[in-house]
């Protein structure tokens, strides 16, 4: 087993601080020690005049980060313990810090970037995707709700694209990631090593000018905006389902089938979280809301069952409780947003 220092490699090359997530065998899934180590590096570099910018990347060929270590979260939820709360508290604070970091924070979003991987990258100032990028917030498929500031990002995507991605958990490529505001630059994957070497010698803005010739792939969702915006503008998940089926479009029907496989409770809580996030004025306020939601999800039955079905037993046959949207009461949804009490909330200055 790797030590804490080995799971996140910290170093500098020239004027750039380098963070390398180093659990390729687990698709660089995040643990609390990894989160804390990243935070320590950001603190050291913030006050180091020799470091002009920071770059985060993932070891291996498969991706930056597939998210939090959900096996550990499953064990925690199944045992009725609360170690995950400490992990989320530290992770969400790191997400906010990345968004406010005073030096350029460059994220190489190559390969799989999901859940917590989005939190480590999409709040950065320079977010680079490649032809291999697959970016997603797939939480509704494991009985959870998009977090790490995901409801902030997706609630601010054009039209209802973010609602579509949050509810279905659909993974998008480089073009759609840029369209939805999850990334902003495209580089072919075989340029990344040279790009990283160039960063050692100069500021990222100047380096990007040397790599400006790459044209991003198409954004397929751009052509789907009409039905997505109409269907997902509905006030309830049930009405979204109805509109998707009534549209008669194969893509909409496929989206409806995708929703049918997700946790009914997670779908309703996710829609409520997105709508509320639109009315909150900062990432920090949204993260505070997400912490309440995640805390409630930890003790709800669908999180344990969803991870069991998708990751532990891999039978892909979750038994959601309740099993149908109509059975999820409004009071159940509201419970996810209830105050946690003195000393239990995540708060930012």
XYZ file of C-alpha atoms in Angstrom:
349
model
C 0.000 0.000 0.000
C 1.269 3.448 -0.912
C 2.130 5.917 1.816
C 0.391 9.278 2.041
C 3.363 10.956 0.364
C 3.221 8.496 -2.531
C -0.485 8.904 -3.343
C 0.068 12.583 -4.133
C 3.448 13.562 -5.531
C 4.407 17.177 -4.874
C 7.281 18.946 -6.584
C 8.359 21.945 -8.615
C 9.758 22.355 -12.104
C 11.072 25.823 -12.741
C 8.364 28.300 -11.803
C 5.565 25.736 -11.634
C 4.347 23.746 -8.655
C 3.370 20.222 -9.730
C 0.681 18.080 -8.106
C 0.404 14.527 -9.422
C -2.378 12.285 -8.162
C -0.674 8.905 -7.947
C -3.223 6.141 -7.449
C -3.576 5.003 -11.070
C -4.666 1.540 -9.933
C -7.732 3.244 -8.383
C -8.089 5.811 -11.170
C -6.531 8.341 -8.770
C -9.560 8.239 -6.454
C -9.288 10.796 -3.670
C -8.798 10.085 0.006
C -8.750 12.539 2.875
C -4.928 12.380 3.267
C -4.617 13.224 -0.437
C -6.905 16.229 -0.016
C -4.909 17.471 2.976
C -1.599 17.022 1.166
C -2.823 19.048 -1.812
C -3.958 21.782 0.556
C -0.574 21.875 2.266
C 1.181 22.255 -1.070
C -1.110 25.112 -2.102
C -0.379 26.880 1.179
C 3.389 26.557 0.721
C 3.290 27.758 -2.874
C 0.931 30.647 -2.236
C 3.670 32.422 -0.306
C 6.629 31.202 -2.365
C 7.664 33.872 -4.888
C 9.563 31.270 -6.924
C 6.290 29.474 -7.753
C 4.262 31.429 -10.314
C 1.581 28.842 -11.052
C 0.324 25.373 -10.115
C -0.392 22.367 -12.337
C -2.462 19.333 -11.296
C -2.459 16.090 -13.276
C -3.140 12.388 -12.846
C -0.688 9.518 -13.030
C -1.345 6.734 -15.504
C -3.125 6.740 -18.829
C -6.748 6.539 -17.712
C -7.571 9.914 -16.239
C -7.075 12.730 -13.782
C -9.396 11.422 -11.063
C -12.532 9.279 -10.952
C -13.785 10.935 -7.754
C -13.712 10.201 -4.059
C -12.870 6.757 -2.727
C -16.435 5.462 -2.752
C -15.482 2.083 -1.333
C -14.388 3.889 1.815
C -17.603 5.946 1.792
C -19.622 2.736 1.388
C -17.911 1.139 4.382
C -18.481 4.276 6.436
C -22.170 4.561 5.536
C -22.778 0.850 6.041
C -21.202 0.966 9.496
C -23.185 4.064 10.462
C -20.002 6.016 11.196
C -19.096 9.522 10.034
C -15.531 9.539 8.701
C -16.903 10.680 5.334
C -18.067 13.940 6.876
C -14.482 14.905 7.723
C -13.412 13.968 4.200
C -16.161 16.069 2.596
C -15.492 19.022 4.889
C -11.831 19.110 3.889
C -12.577 18.348 0.227
C -15.147 21.127 -0.131
C -12.819 23.607 1.550
C -10.167 22.621 -0.978
C -12.638 23.116 -3.847
C -13.336 26.650 -2.667
C -9.663 27.350 -2.211
C -8.869 26.243 -5.751
C -11.507 28.642 -7.066
C -9.977 31.540 -5.113
C -6.318 30.619 -5.477
C -4.294 33.778 -6.130
C -1.921 32.151 -8.620
C -2.867 30.462 -11.899
C -4.165 26.950 -11.191
C -3.870 24.739 -14.262
C -5.753 21.425 -14.452
C -5.007 18.740 -17.043
C -8.441 17.131 -17.428
C -7.172 14.284 -19.590
C -9.117 11.016 -19.572
C -11.700 10.319 -16.872
C -12.612 13.305 -14.705
C -15.598 12.547 -12.496
C -17.061 13.631 -9.173
C -14.237 14.745 -6.932
C -11.997 14.993 -9.991
C -14.284 17.732 -11.297
C -13.929 19.485 -7.948
C -10.137 19.430 -8.241
C -10.122 20.790 -11.774
C -13.221 22.645 -12.950
C -12.895 25.382 -10.300
C -9.397 26.207 -11.551
C -8.398 29.169 -13.661
C -7.033 27.175 -16.624
C -8.922 23.932 -17.357
C -7.524 21.870 -20.220
C -9.393 18.992 -21.844
C -8.198 16.555 -24.508
C -9.744 14.211 -27.048
C -9.679 11.560 -24.299
C -11.569 13.598 -21.702
C -14.727 12.133 -20.195
C -16.153 14.596 -17.692
C -19.139 13.702 -15.515
C -20.980 14.078 -12.237
C -22.455 10.545 -12.021
C -23.690 10.647 -8.423
C -27.384 9.896 -9.001
C -26.367 6.413 -10.173
C -24.962 5.540 -6.734
C -27.716 7.086 -4.622
C -25.791 10.305 -4.009
C -26.095 13.924 -5.197
C -23.577 16.027 -7.174
C -21.205 17.752 -4.755
C -17.695 19.345 -4.775
C -19.336 22.470 -6.176
C -20.877 20.455 -8.999
C -24.323 21.920 -8.425
C -22.759 25.385 -8.625
C -21.087 24.648 -11.960
C -23.995 22.774 -13.521
C -26.634 25.248 -12.362
C -24.740 27.899 -14.321
C -24.317 25.918 -17.547
C -26.205 27.270 -20.595
C -29.936 26.675 -20.480
C -30.767 23.333 -18.902
C -27.644 21.481 -20.029
C -26.433 21.270 -16.445
C -29.732 19.820 -15.279
C -29.481 17.141 -17.962
C -25.914 16.248 -16.980
C -26.617 16.262 -13.248
C -29.703 14.050 -13.409
C -28.485 11.560 -16.014
C -24.822 11.531 -14.977
C -23.864 11.632 -18.656
C -20.134 11.849 -19.375
C -19.193 14.483 -21.945
C -16.156 14.986 -24.134
C -13.958 18.022 -24.608
C -16.337 20.060 -26.770
C -19.309 19.664 -24.471
C -17.180 20.234 -21.366
C -16.169 23.605 -22.783
C -19.743 24.380 -23.860
C -21.053 23.634 -20.359
C -18.408 25.745 -18.609
C -16.538 22.815 -17.062
C -13.379 23.506 -19.086
C -12.035 26.282 -21.268
C -9.069 25.080 -23.343
C -8.410 22.106 -25.606
C -5.073 20.440 -26.283
C -4.431 17.068 -27.934
C -3.259 14.575 -25.315
C 0.092 14.081 -27.052
C 0.862 17.775 -26.494
C 0.552 17.614 -22.712
C 4.113 16.545 -21.907
C 5.575 19.371 -23.968
C 3.052 21.822 -22.513
C 4.085 20.799 -18.990
C 7.770 21.225 -19.826
C 7.113 24.684 -21.241
C 5.305 25.706 -18.041
C 8.536 25.257 -16.126
C 9.998 28.233 -17.933
C 7.221 30.784 -18.176
C 3.741 31.941 -17.177
C 0.821 29.872 -18.366
C -0.702 32.707 -20.406
C 2.424 32.911 -22.543
C 2.767 29.140 -22.824
C -0.821 28.776 -24.003
C -0.077 31.185 -26.835
C 2.430 28.640 -28.173
C -0.265 25.951 -28.167
C -3.151 27.918 -29.629
C -3.554 25.974 -32.855
C -5.649 23.053 -31.602
C -9.329 23.133 -32.555
C -11.667 21.595 -29.958
C -13.868 18.691 -31.020
C -17.510 19.423 -31.743
C -19.972 19.857 -28.875
C -22.832 17.441 -29.641
C -25.042 18.882 -26.905
C -25.212 22.195 -28.764
C -27.501 20.568 -31.328
C -29.684 19.088 -28.550
C -30.402 22.350 -26.740
C -34.005 22.720 -27.911
C -35.368 19.515 -26.381
C -33.030 19.609 -23.389
C -34.019 23.160 -22.460
C -37.721 22.397 -22.858
C -37.783 19.077 -21.031
C -35.484 19.923 -18.126
C -37.070 23.303 -17.404
C -39.913 21.444 -15.683
C -40.379 21.905 -11.943
C -40.463 18.199 -11.063
C -38.577 15.090 -12.123
C -41.899 13.459 -12.979
C -42.703 16.249 -15.429
C -39.193 16.028 -16.892
C -39.838 12.332 -17.529
C -43.177 13.099 -19.146
C -41.709 15.747 -21.440
C -38.811 13.509 -22.460
C -41.177 10.732 -23.488
C -43.639 13.106 -25.164
C -40.927 14.679 -27.326
C -40.737 11.576 -29.492
C -36.993 12.084 -30.030
C -34.712 9.049 -29.667
C -32.154 11.024 -27.633
C -34.850 12.254 -25.244
C -36.274 8.767 -24.885
C -32.792 7.465 -24.106
C -32.404 10.163 -21.437
C -35.710 9.063 -19.902
C -34.496 5.465 -19.774
C -31.274 6.632 -18.135
C -33.210 8.506 -15.459
C -35.339 5.441 -14.812
C -32.243 3.572 -13.604
C -31.175 6.276 -11.127
C -32.114 6.631 -7.470
C -35.539 8.337 -7.343
C -34.589 10.126 -4.134
C -31.269 11.286 -5.579
C -33.018 12.616 -8.683
C -35.456 14.709 -6.687
C -32.832 16.007 -4.280
C -30.477 16.807 -7.177
C -33.120 18.824 -9.012
C -33.908 20.743 -5.824
C -30.195 21.335 -5.165
C -29.643 22.707 -8.671
C -32.602 25.059 -8.482
C -31.534 26.337 -5.074
C -27.920 26.701 -6.216
C -29.049 29.114 -8.926
C -30.273 31.430 -6.205
C -27.080 31.307 -4.138
C -24.531 34.006 -4.829
C -21.212 32.177 -4.501
C -19.490 28.832 -4.705
C -19.011 28.908 -0.935
C -22.749 29.175 -0.245
C -23.399 26.277 -2.623
C -20.727 24.140 -0.953
C -22.366 24.813 2.402
C -25.638 23.557 0.949
C -23.940 20.535 -0.606
C -22.424 19.609 2.750
C -25.890 19.463 4.289
C -27.093 17.307 1.409
C -24.102 14.959 1.570
C -24.458 14.615 5.337
C -28.068 13.547 4.926
C -27.191 11.160 2.090
C -24.664 9.370 4.305
C -27.469 8.029 6.494
C -29.970 7.419 3.666
C -30.373 3.868 2.321
C -29.720 4.554 -1.354
C -26.044 5.494 -0.968
C -25.060 2.127 0.502
C -27.240 0.274 -2.001
C -26.084 2.272 -5.009
C -22.386 1.755 -4.313
C -23.033 -1.926 -3.591
C -24.739 -2.430 -6.947
C -22.321 -0.375 -9.057
C -18.959 -0.919 -7.367
C -18.960 -3.656 -4.731
C -21.072 -6.480 -6.182
C -21.297 -4.913 -9.649
C -24.657 -6.548 -10.361
C -25.946 -3.184 -11.691
C -29.332 -3.907 -10.087
C -29.795 -1.440 -7.234
C -32.884 -1.798 -5.078
C -33.757 1.820 -4.437
C -35.806 2.795 -1.402
C -38.293 4.112 -2.262
C -38.299 2.544 -5.701
C -40.457 5.067 -7.575
C -40.452 8.831 -7.958
C -44.063 9.101 -6.817
C -43.097 7.525 -3.494
C -40.456 10.168 -2.691
C -42.235 12.687 -0.498
C -41.502 16.389 -0.410
C -40.637 16.104 3.289
C -37.950 13.542 2.447
C -36.362 15.933 -0.040
C -36.496 18.800 2.456
C -34.669 16.700 5.037
C -31.547 16.826 2.857
C -31.450 20.622 3.155
C -32.215 20.868 6.869
C -29.738 22.681 9.131
C -27.252 20.369 10.816
C -27.082 22.248 14.104
C -24.430 24.226 15.913
C -20.894 23.076 15.153
C -21.990 20.578 12.510
C -22.295 22.884 9.513
C -19.626 23.568 6.937
C -19.107 27.325 6.945
C -16.869 29.737 5.084
C -15.918 33.243 6.179
